[in-house]
Amino acid sequence: PGRAYAAPDIHGFPNPVVIQDRVIFVTFPSARVYSVDKATGEIHWTCELTGYGSPPRVFGNRIIVSTSKTLFAVDLSTGKIIWRFTPHTEAGEWFYSAPVKVKDSIFISDRKGFCYLLKISSGKLIWKTKVTKGSDVNAAALVAGDRIITTTNEATAVALKCTTGRLLWKSNIPSNATS
């Protein structure tokens, strides 16, 4: 790879994250993850994804990025895909929510109403829980102690137990609520 003193001509929206001496970003239209030297702009590696990528999340030596169909773990040093998780094979876009770290795992939800917890190291599915009748779970989740809390497009908020995925509570959120 040659030296690049500016971001590659990507015609898109990079989402940079600085990790030590590197800048990691995902390009939207070209569906690539880039690792660029922070001081020189030299490209260390690129990794092609299948579909548009979300902003990168870096956990240890793993870059976690999702496309509309697949969650990927990419090796920070080499740019090689370590694992991928695609819960649905039929046509459509499934992931709009951002992946969230829960201890040594990653939580993500989908547009069919499922929530998933996977090991960061291996991509192994720890649990899967259905929280809606089929409506989207697009919101970013919040980890609060032993709970993962998120909202759904069915106008509900839900809390799941981190370790098991058990639904702890589900609360209706009136769309016409006033204070």
Coordinates of N, CA, C and O in Angstrom, one line a residue:
P1 N 0.8 -1.2 0.0 CA 0.0 0.0 0.0 C 0.9 1.3 0.0 O 1.9 1.3 0.7
G2 N 0.4 2.2 -0.8 CA 1.1 3.5 -0.8 C 0.8 4.4 0.3 O -0.1 4.1 1.1
R3 N 1.4 5.5 0.3 CA 1.2 6.5 1.4 C 0.0 7.4 0.9 O -0.1 7.8 -0.2
A4 N -0.9 7.7 1.9 CA -2.0 8.5 1.6 C -2.0 9.6 2.7 O -2.0 9.4 3.8
Y5 N -2.0 10.9 2.2 CA -1.9 12.0 3.1 C -3.3 12.6 3.4 O -3.4 13.6 4.1
A6 N -4.3 12.0 2.9 CA -5.7 12.3 3.2 C -6.5 11.0 3.1 O -6.0 10.0 2.7
A7 N -7.7 11.1 3.6 CA -8.6 9.9 3.6 C -8.8 9.5 2.1 O -8.8 10.3 1.2
P8 N -8.9 8.2 1.9 CA -9.1 7.7 0.5 C -10.4 8.4 -0.1 O -11.3 8.8 0.7
D9 N -10.4 8.4 -1.4 CA -11.6 9.0 -2.1 C -12.7 8.1 -1.9 O -12.9 7.2 -2.7
I10 N -13.5 8.3 -0.9 CA -14.6 7.3 -0.6 C -16.0 7.8 -0.9 O -16.9 7.0 -0.9
H11 N -16.1 9.1 -1.2 CA -17.4 9.6 -1.5 C -18.5 9.2 -0.5 O -19.6 8.9 -0.8
G12 N -18.1 9.3 0.7 CA -19.1 8.8 1.8 C -18.8 9.5 3.1 O -18.3 10.6 3.2
F13 N -19.2 8.8 4.1 CA -19.2 9.4 5.5 C -18.3 8.5 6.4 O -18.8 7.6 7.0
P14 N -17.1 8.8 6.6 CA -16.2 8.1 7.5 C -16.6 8.3 8.9 O -17.2 9.4 9.3
N15 N -16.4 7.3 9.8 CA -16.7 7.4 11.2 C -15.5 7.2 12.0 O -15.3 6.0 12.4
P16 N -14.6 8.1 12.2 CA -13.3 7.8 12.8 C -13.3 7.5 14.3 O -14.1 8.0 15.0
V17 N -12.4 6.6 14.6 CA -12.1 6.2 16.0 C -10.6 6.2 16.1 O -9.9 5.6 15.2
V18 N -10.0 6.9 17.1 CA -8.5 6.9 17.2 C -8.2 5.9 18.3 O -8.7 5.9 19.4
I19 N -7.3 4.9 17.9 CA -6.8 3.9 18.8 C -5.3 3.9 18.7 O -4.7 3.6 17.7
Q20 N -4.6 4.4 19.7 CA -3.2 4.6 19.8 C -2.7 5.4 18.6 O -3.0 6.5 18.4
D21 N -1.9 4.7 17.7 CA -1.3 5.4 16.6 C -2.2 5.2 15.3 O -1.7 5.6 14.2
R22 N -3.4 4.7 15.4 CA -4.2 4.5 14.2 C -5.5 5.2 14.3 O -6.0 5.5 15.3
V23 N -6.0 5.5 13.1 CA -7.4 6.0 12.9 C -8.2 4.9 12.2 O -7.7 4.4 11.1
I24 N -9.2 4.5 12.8 CA -10.1 3.4 12.2 C -11.4 4.1 11.8 O -12.0 4.8 12.5
F25 N -11.8 3.8 10.5 CA -13.1 4.3 10.1 C -13.7 3.4 9.1 O -13.1 2.6 8.5
V26 N -15.0 3.5 9.0 CA -15.8 2.7 8.1 C -16.4 3.7 7.1 O -17.0 4.8 7.4
T27 N -16.3 3.3 5.8 CA -16.9 4.2 4.8 C -18.3 3.6 4.4 O -18.5 2.4 4.3
F28 N -19.2 4.5 4.2 CA -20.6 4.1 4.0 C -20.8 3.5 2.6 O -21.2 2.4 2.5
P29 N -20.6 4.2 1.5 CA -21.0 3.7 0.2 C -20.1 2.5 -0.2 O -20.5 1.6 -0.9
S30 N -18.8 2.6 0.1 CA -17.9 1.5 -0.3 C -17.8 0.3 0.6 O -17.2 -0.7 0.3
A31 N -18.5 0.4 1.8 CA -18.5 -0.7 2.7 C -17.2 -1.3 3.1 O -16.9 -2.5 3.0
R32 N -16.3 -0.4 3.5 CA -14.9 -0.8 3.9 C -14.6 -0.3 5.2 O -14.9 0.8 5.6
V33 N -13.7 -1.0 6.0 CA -13.1 -0.6 7.2 C -11.7 -0.2 6.8 O -11.0 -1.0 6.1
Y34 N -11.2 0.9 7.3 CA -9.8 1.4 7.0 C -9.1 1.5 8.3 O -9.6 2.0 9.3
S35 N -7.8 1.1 8.3 CA -6.9 1.5 9.4 C -5.8 2.3 8.8 O -5.1 1.9 7.9
V36 N -5.7 3.6 9.3 CA -4.8 4.5 8.7 C -3.8 5.0 9.8 O -4.3 5.3 11.0
D37 N -2.6 5.2 9.5 CA -1.6 5.7 10.5 C -2.0 7.2 10.8 O -2.2 8.0 9.9
K38 N -2.1 7.4 12.1 CA -2.6 8.8 12.6 C -1.6 9.9 12.2 O -2.0 11.0 11.9
A39 N -0.3 9.6 12.2 CA 0.7 10.6 11.9 C 1.0 10.8 10.4 O 1.2 12.0 10.0
T40 N 0.9 9.8 9.6 CA 1.3 9.9 8.2 C 0.2 9.8 7.2 O 0.3 10.1 6.1
G41 N -0.9 9.1 7.7 CA -2.0 8.9 6.7 C -1.8 7.6 5.9 O -2.7 7.3 5.1
E42 N -0.7 6.9 6.1 CA -0.5 5.7 5.4 C -1.6 4.6 5.8 O -1.9 4.4 7.0
I43 N -2.1 4.0 4.8 CA -3.1 3.0 5.0 C -2.5 1.7 5.4 O -1.6 1.1 4.7
H44 N -2.8 1.2 6.6 CA -2.3 -0.1 7.1 C -3.0 -1.3 6.5 O -2.3 -2.2 6.0
W45 N -4.3 -1.2 6.4 CA -5.1 -2.2 5.8 C -6.5 -1.7 5.5 O -6.9 -0.7 6.0
T46 N -7.2 -2.5 4.7 CA -8.6 -2.3 4.4 C -9.3 -3.6 4.6 O -8.7 -4.7 4.3
C47 N -10.6 -3.6 4.9 CA -11.4 -4.8 5.0 C -12.7 -4.5 4.4 O -13.5 -3.6 4.8
E48 N -13.1 -5.3 3.4 CA -14.4 -5.1 2.7 C -15.5 -5.9 3.4 O -15.3 -7.0 3.9
L49 N -16.6 -5.1 3.6 CA -17.8 -5.7 4.3 C -18.8 -6.0 3.2 O -18.7 -5.6 2.1
T50 N -19.9 -6.7 3.6 CA -21.0 -6.9 2.7 C -22.1 -6.0 3.1 O -23.0 -6.3 3.9
G51 N -22.1 -4.8 2.5 CA -23.1 -3.8 2.8 C -22.6 -2.6 3.5 O -21.4 -2.6 4.0
Y52 N -23.4 -1.6 3.7 CA -23.0 -0.4 4.3 C -22.6 -0.7 5.8 O -23.4 -1.4 6.5
G53 N -21.6 0.0 6.3 CA -21.1 -0.3 7.7 C -21.5 0.8 8.7 O -21.6 2.0 8.3
S54 N -21.7 0.4 9.9 CA -22.0 1.3 11.0 C -20.6 1.9 11.5 O -19.6 1.4 11.1
P55 N -20.7 2.9 12.4 CA -19.5 3.4 13.0 C -18.8 2.3 13.7 O -19.4 1.4 14.3
P56 N -17.4 2.2 13.7 CA -16.7 1.1 14.4 C -16.7 1.3 15.9 O -16.7 2.4 16.4
R57 N -16.7 0.2 16.5 CA -16.5 0.1 18.0 C -15.3 -0.8 18.2 O -15.3 -1.9 17.7
V58 N -14.4 -0.3 19.0 CA -13.2 -1.1 19.2 C -13.1 -1.6 20.7 O -13.3 -0.8 21.6
F59 N -12.9 -2.9 20.8 CA -12.9 -3.6 22.1 C -11.7 -4.5 22.1 O -11.7 -5.5 21.5
G60 N -10.6 -4.0 22.8 CA -9.4 -4.8 22.8 C -8.8 -4.9 21.4 O -8.6 -3.8 20.7
N61 N -8.6 -6.1 20.9 CA -8.0 -6.2 19.5 C -9.1 -6.5 18.5 O -8.8 -7.0 17.4
R62 N -10.4 -6.2 18.8 CA -11.5 -6.4 17.9 C -12.2 -5.1 17.5 O -12.4 -4.3 18.4
I63 N -12.5 -5.0 16.2 CA -13.3 -3.9 15.8 C -14.6 -4.5 15.5 O -14.7 -5.4 14.7
I64 N -15.7 -4.0 16.1 CA -17.0 -4.5 15.9 C -17.7 -3.5 15.0 O -17.8 -2.3 15.3
V65 N -18.3 -4.0 13.9 CA -19.0 -3.1 13.0 C -20.2 -3.9 12.4 O -20.1 -5.1 12.2
S66 N -21.3 -3.2 12.2 CA -22.5 -3.9 11.6 C -22.8 -3.3 10.3 O -22.6 -2.1 10.1
T67 N -23.3 -4.2 9.5 CA -24.0 -3.7 8.2 C -25.5 -3.9 8.4 O -25.9 -4.3 9.5
S68 N -26.2 -3.7 7.4 CA -27.7 -3.9 7.6 C -28.1 -5.3 7.8 O -29.2 -5.6 8.2
K69 N -27.2 -6.3 7.5 CA -27.5 -7.7 7.6 C -26.6 -8.5 8.5 O -27.0 -9.5 9.0
T70 N -25.4 -8.0 8.8 CA -24.4 -8.8 9.4 C -23.6 -8.0 10.4 O -23.3 -6.8 10.2
L71 N -23.3 -8.6 11.6 CA -22.4 -8.0 12.6 C -21.0 -8.7 12.4 O -20.9 -9.9 12.3
F72 N -19.9 -7.9 12.3 CA -18.6 -8.4 12.0 C -17.7 -8.1 13.2 O -17.8 -7.0 13.8
A73 N -16.7 -9.0 13.4 CA -15.5 -8.7 14.3 C -14.3 -8.7 13.4 O -14.1 -9.7 12.7
V74 N -13.6 -7.6 13.4 CA -12.4 -7.5 12.5 C -11.2 -7.4 13.4 O -11.2 -6.6 14.4
D75 N -10.1 -8.0 13.1 CA -8.9 -8.0 13.9 C -8.2 -6.6 13.7 O -8.0 -6.1 12.6
L76 N -8.0 -5.9 14.8 CA -7.4 -4.6 14.8 C -6.0 -4.5 14.1 O -5.7 -3.5 13.4
S77 N -5.2 -5.5 14.3 CA -3.9 -5.5 13.7 C -3.8 -5.8 12.2 O -3.0 -5.2 11.5
T78 N -4.7 -6.7 11.8 CA -4.5 -7.2 10.4 C -5.7 -6.8 9.5 O -5.5 -6.9 8.2
G79 N -6.8 -6.5 10.0 CA -8.0 -6.2 9.2 C -8.7 -7.4 8.7 O -9.6 -7.3 7.9
K80 N -8.3 -8.6 9.2 CA -9.0 -9.8 8.8 C -10.3 -10.0 9.5 O -10.4 -9.7 10.7
I81 N -11.3 -10.5 8.9 CA -12.6 -10.8 9.6 C -12.4 -12.0 10.4 O -12.0 -13.1 9.9
I82 N -12.7 -11.9 11.7 CA -12.5 -13.0 12.7 C -13.8 -13.8 12.7 O -13.8 -15.0 12.8
W83 N -14.9 -13.1 12.8 CA -16.2 -13.8 12.8 C -17.3 -12.9 12.2 O -17.1 -11.7 12.1
R84 N -18.4 -13.5 11.8 CA -19.6 -12.7 11.4 C -20.8 -13.4 11.9 O -20.9 -14.6 12.0
F85 N -21.8 -12.5 12.1 CA -23.1 -13.0 12.6 C -24.2 -12.5 11.8 O -24.4 -11.2 11.7
T86 N -25.0 -13.3 11.1 CA -26.1 -13.0 10.2 C -27.3 -13.7 10.7 O -27.4 -14.9 10.3
P87 N -28.2 -13.1 11.4 CA -29.3 -13.9 12.0 C -30.4 -14.2 11.0 O -31.2 -15.2 11.2
H88 N -30.5 -13.5 9.9 CA -31.6 -13.8 8.9 C -31.0 -13.8 7.5 O -30.2 -13.0 7.2
T89 N -31.5 -14.8 6.8 CA -30.9 -15.0 5.4 C -31.8 -14.4 4.3 O -31.3 -14.2 3.2
E90 N -33.1 -14.1 4.6 CA -34.0 -13.6 3.6 C -33.6 -12.1 3.3 O -32.9 -11.5 4.1
A91 N -34.1 -11.7 2.2 CA -33.8 -10.3 1.8 C -34.3 -9.3 2.8 O -35.3 -9.5 3.5
G92 N -33.7 -8.2 2.9 CA -34.1 -7.1 3.8 C -32.9 -6.6 4.6 O -31.8 -7.2 4.6
E93 N -33.2 -5.5 5.3 CA -32.2 -4.9 6.2 C -32.6 -5.2 7.6 O -33.8 -5.0 8.0
W94 N -31.7 -5.7 8.5 CA -32.1 -6.2 9.8 C -31.5 -5.4 10.9 O -32.1 -5.3 12.0
F95 N -30.3 -4.9 10.8 CA -29.6 -4.1 11.9 C -29.6 -2.6 11.6 O -29.0 -2.2 10.6
Y96 N -30.3 -1.9 12.5 CA -30.3 -0.4 12.5 C -29.7 0.1 13.8 O -29.3 1.2 13.9
S97 N -29.7 -0.8 14.8 CA -29.2 -0.4 16.1 C -27.7 -0.5 16.1 O -27.1 -1.3 15.4
A98 N -27.1 0.2 17.0 CA -25.6 0.1 17.2 C -25.3 -1.0 18.1 O -26.0 -1.2 19.1
P99 N -24.2 -1.7 17.9 CA -23.7 -2.7 18.8 C -23.3 -2.1 20.1 O -22.6 -1.0 20.1
V100 N -23.5 -2.7 21.3 CA -23.2 -2.2 22.6 C -22.4 -3.3 23.4 O -22.8 -4.4 23.4
K101 N -21.4 -2.8 24.0 CA -20.6 -3.8 24.8 C -21.2 -4.1 26.1 O -21.7 -3.2 26.8
V102 N -21.3 -5.4 26.5 CA -21.8 -5.8 27.8 C -20.7 -6.8 28.3 O -20.6 -7.9 27.9
K103 N -19.9 -6.3 29.2 CA -18.7 -7.0 29.7 C -17.9 -7.5 28.6 O -17.3 -6.7 27.8
D104 N -17.7 -8.8 28.3 CA -16.9 -9.4 27.3 C -17.8 -9.8 26.1 O -17.4 -10.7 25.3
S105 N -19.0 -9.2 25.9 CA -19.9 -9.6 24.9 C -20.4 -8.3 24.2 O -20.2 -7.2 24.6
I106 N -21.1 -8.6 23.1 CA -21.8 -7.5 22.3 C -23.3 -7.8 22.2 O -23.7 -8.9 21.9
F107 N -24.0 -6.7 22.5 CA -25.5 -6.8 22.3 C -25.9 -6.0 21.1 O -25.3 -5.0 20.8
I108 N -26.8 -6.6 20.3 CA -27.4 -5.9 19.2 C -28.9 -6.4 19.0 O -29.2 -7.5 19.5
S109 N -29.7 -5.6 18.5 CA -31.1 -5.9 18.3 C -31.4 -5.7 16.8 O -30.7 -5.1 16.1
D110 N -32.6 -6.3 16.4 CA -32.9 -6.2 15.0 C -34.3 -5.8 14.7 O -35.1 -5.5 15.6
R111 N -34.6 -5.7 13.4 CA -35.9 -5.2 12.9 C -37.0 -6.3 13.0 O -38.1 -6.0 12.6
K112 N -36.7 -7.5 13.4 CA -37.7 -8.5 13.6 C -38.1 -8.6 15.1 O -38.9 -9.5 15.5
G113 N -37.6 -7.8 15.9 CA -37.9 -7.8 17.3 C -37.1 -8.7 18.2 O -37.4 -8.9 19.4
F114 N -35.9 -9.1 17.7 CA -35.0 -10.0 18.5 C -33.9 -9.2 19.0 O -33.4 -8.2 18.4
C115 N -33.4 -9.6 20.2 CA -32.2 -9.1 20.8 C -31.2 -10.2 21.0 O -31.6 -11.3 21.2
Y116 N -29.9 -9.9 20.8 CA -28.9 -11.0 20.8 C -27.7 -10.5 21.6 O -27.3 -9.4 21.7
L117 N -27.1 -11.5 22.3 CA -25.8 -11.3 23.0 C -24.8 -12.3 22.4 O -25.1 -13.5 22.4
L118 N -23.6 -11.8 22.0 CA -22.6 -12.6 21.4 C -21.3 -12.4 22.1 O -21.0 -11.3 22.5
K119 N -20.4 -13.4 22.2 CA -19.1 -13.2 22.7 C -18.2 -12.4 21.8 O -18.2 -12.7 20.5
I120 N -17.5 -11.4 22.3 CA -16.7 -10.6 21.4 C -15.6 -11.4 20.8 O -15.2 -11.3 19.6
S121 N -15.0 -12.3 21.6 CA -13.8 -13.1 21.1 C -14.2 -14.1 20.0 O -13.4 -14.3 19.1
S122 N -15.4 -14.7 20.0 CA -15.7 -15.8 19.1 C -16.9 -15.5 18.2 O -17.1 -16.2 17.2
G123 N -17.8 -14.6 18.6 CA -19.0 -14.4 17.9 C -20.1 -15.5 18.3 O -21.2 -15.5 17.7
K124 N -19.8 -16.3 19.3 CA -20.7 -17.3 19.7 C -21.9 -16.7 20.3 O -21.8 -15.8 21.2
L125 N -23.1 -17.2 19.9 CA -24.4 -16.6 20.4 C -24.6 -17.1 21.8 O -24.6 -18.3 22.1
I126 N -24.7 -16.2 22.8 CA -25.0 -16.5 24.2 C -26.5 -16.7 24.4 O -26.9 -17.6 25.1
W127 N -27.2 -15.7 23.9 CA -28.7 -15.8 24.0 C -29.3 -14.9 22.9 O -28.7 -14.1 22.3
K128 N -30.6 -15.3 22.7 CA -31.5 -14.6 21.7 C -32.8 -14.5 22.4 O -33.4 -15.5 22.9
T129 N -33.4 -13.3 22.4 CA -34.7 -13.0 23.0 C -35.6 -12.2 22.1 O -35.2 -11.2 21.6
K130 N -36.8 -12.7 21.9 CA -37.8 -11.9 21.2 C -38.5 -11.0 22.1 O -39.0 -11.4 23.2
V131 N -38.5 -9.6 21.8 CA -39.1 -8.7 22.7 C -40.3 -7.9 22.1 O -41.0 -7.2 22.8
T132 N -40.6 -8.2 20.8 CA -41.8 -7.6 20.2 C -42.5 -8.7 19.4 O -42.0 -9.8 19.2
K133 N -43.7 -8.3 18.8 CA -44.4 -9.2 18.0 C -43.9 -9.2 16.6 O -44.5 -9.8 15.7
G134 N -42.8 -8.5 16.3 CA -42.3 -8.4 15.0 C -41.9 -7.0 14.6 O -41.4 -6.8 13.5
S135 N -42.1 -6.1 15.5 CA -41.7 -4.7 15.2 C -40.2 -4.5 15.5 O -39.6 -5.3 16.2
D136 N -39.7 -3.4 14.9 CA -38.3 -3.1 15.0 C -37.8 -2.8 16.4 O -38.6 -2.2 17.2
V137 N -36.6 -3.2 16.7 CA -35.9 -2.7 17.9 C -34.6 -2.0 17.3 O -33.6 -2.6 17.1
N138 N -34.8 -0.7 17.0 CA -33.7 0.0 16.3 C -32.9 0.9 17.3 O -31.9 1.4 16.9
A139 N -33.4 1.1 18.5 CA -32.7 2.1 19.4 C -31.4 1.5 19.9 O -31.3 0.3 20.1
A140 N -30.5 2.4 20.2 CA -29.3 2.0 20.9 C -29.6 1.6 22.3 O -30.5 2.2 23.0
A141 N -29.0 0.5 22.8 CA -29.3 0.0 24.1 C -28.4 0.7 25.1 O -27.4 1.3 24.8
L142 N -28.9 0.6 26.4 CA -28.1 1.1 27.5 C -27.9 0.0 28.5 O -28.8 -0.8 28.8
V143 N -26.6 -0.2 29.0 CA -26.3 -1.2 30.0 C -26.4 -0.5 31.3 O -25.7 0.5 31.6
A144 N -27.2 -1.0 32.2 CA -27.4 -0.4 33.6 C -27.3 -1.6 34.6 O -28.2 -2.3 34.8
G145 N -26.1 -1.8 35.1 CA -25.9 -2.9 36.1 C -26.0 -4.2 35.4 O -25.3 -4.5 34.4
D146 N -26.9 -5.0 35.8 CA -27.1 -6.3 35.2 C -28.3 -6.3 34.2 O -28.8 -7.4 33.9
R147 N -28.6 -5.1 33.7 CA -29.7 -5.0 32.8 C -29.3 -4.3 31.5 O -28.5 -3.4 31.5
I148 N -29.9 -4.8 30.4 CA -29.8 -4.1 29.1 C -31.2 -3.5 28.8 O -32.2 -4.2 28.8
I149 N -31.2 -2.2 28.6 CA -32.5 -1.5 28.4 C -32.5 -0.9 27.0 O -31.5 -0.2 26.6
T150 N -33.6 -1.1 26.3 CA -33.8 -0.5 25.0 C -35.2 -0.2 24.7 O -36.1 -0.6 25.5
T151 N -35.5 0.5 23.7 CA -36.9 0.8 23.3 C -37.2 0.1 21.9 O -36.3 -0.2 21.2
T152 N -38.5 0.0 21.6 CA -38.9 -0.6 20.4 C -39.8 0.3 19.6 O -40.3 1.3 20.1
N153 N -40.1 -0.1 18.4 CA -41.0 0.6 17.5 C -42.5 0.3 17.8 O -43.4 0.8 17.2
E154 N -42.7 -0.6 18.8 CA -44.1 -0.9 19.3 C -44.4 0.1 20.5 O -45.3 -0.2 21.2
A155 N -43.6 1.1 20.7 CA -43.8 2.1 21.7 C -43.7 1.4 23.1 O -44.5 1.6 24.0
T156 N -42.6 0.6 23.2 CA -42.3 0.0 24.5 C -40.9 0.1 24.9 O -40.0 0.3 24.0
A157 N -40.6 0.1 26.2 CA -39.2 0.0 26.7 C -39.1 -1.3 27.3 O -40.1 -1.8 27.9
V158 N -38.0 -2.0 27.2 CA -37.8 -3.3 27.7 C -36.5 -3.4 28.5 O -35.5 -2.7 28.2
A159 N -36.4 -4.2 29.5 CA -35.2 -4.5 30.2 C -34.9 -6.0 30.2 O -35.9 -6.8 30.4
L160 N -33.7 -6.4 29.8 CA -33.3 -7.8 29.7 C -32.2 -8.0 30.7 O -31.3 -7.2 30.9
K161 N -32.2 -9.2 31.3 CA -31.1 -9.6 32.2 C -29.8 -9.9 31.3 O -29.9 -10.6 30.3
C162 N -28.7 -9.2 31.6 CA -27.5 -9.3 30.8 C -27.1 -10.8 30.6 O -26.7 -11.2 29.5
T163 N -27.1 -11.6 31.7 CA -26.5 -12.9 31.6 C -27.4 -13.9 30.9 O -26.9 -14.9 30.3
T164 N -28.7 -13.7 30.9 CA -29.6 -14.8 30.4 C -30.5 -14.3 29.2 O -31.0 -15.1 28.5
G165 N -30.7 -13.0 29.1 CA -31.6 -12.4 28.1 C -33.0 -12.5 28.5 O -33.9 -12.1 27.8
R166 N -33.3 -12.9 29.7 CA -34.6 -13.0 30.3 C -35.3 -11.6 30.3 O -34.6 -10.7 30.8
L167 N -36.5 -11.5 29.8 CA -37.2 -10.2 29.8 C -37.6 -9.9 31.3 O -38.3 -10.7 31.9
L168 N -37.1 -8.8 31.8 CA -37.3 -8.5 33.2 C -38.6 -7.6 33.3 O -39.3 -7.7 34.3
W169 N -38.7 -6.7 32.4 CA -40.0 -5.9 32.3 C -40.1 -5.3 30.9 O -39.2 -5.2 30.1
K170 N -41.4 -5.0 30.6 CA -41.7 -4.3 29.4 C -42.8 -3.3 29.7 O -43.8 -3.5 30.4
S171 N -42.5 -2.0 29.3 CA -43.4 -0.9 29.7 C -43.9 -0.2 28.4 O -43.1 0.1 27.5
N172 N -45.2 0.0 28.4 CA -45.8 0.7 27.2 C -45.4 2.2 27.4 O -45.5 2.8 28.5
I173 N -45.1 2.8 26.3 CA -44.8 4.3 26.3 C -45.8 4.9 25.5 O -45.8 4.8 24.2
P174 N -46.8 5.6 26.1 CA -47.9 6.3 25.3 C -47.3 7.3 24.3 O -46.4 8.1 24.7
S175 N -47.7 7.2 23.1 CA -47.2 8.1 22.0 C -47.7 9.5 22.2 O -47.2 10.5 21.7
N176 N -48.8 9.7 23.0 CA -49.4 11.0 23.2 C -49.1 11.5 24.6 O -49.8 12.4 25.1
A177 N -48.1 11.0 25.2 CA -47.8 11.4 26.6 C -47.4 12.8 26.7 O -46.7 13.4 25.9
T178 N -47.8 13.5 27.8 CA -47.5 14.9 28.1 C -47.0 14.9 29.5 O -47.4 14.1 30.3
S179 N -46.2 15.9 29.8 CA -45.7 16.1 31.2 C -46.6 17.0 32.0 O -47.4 17.7 31.5

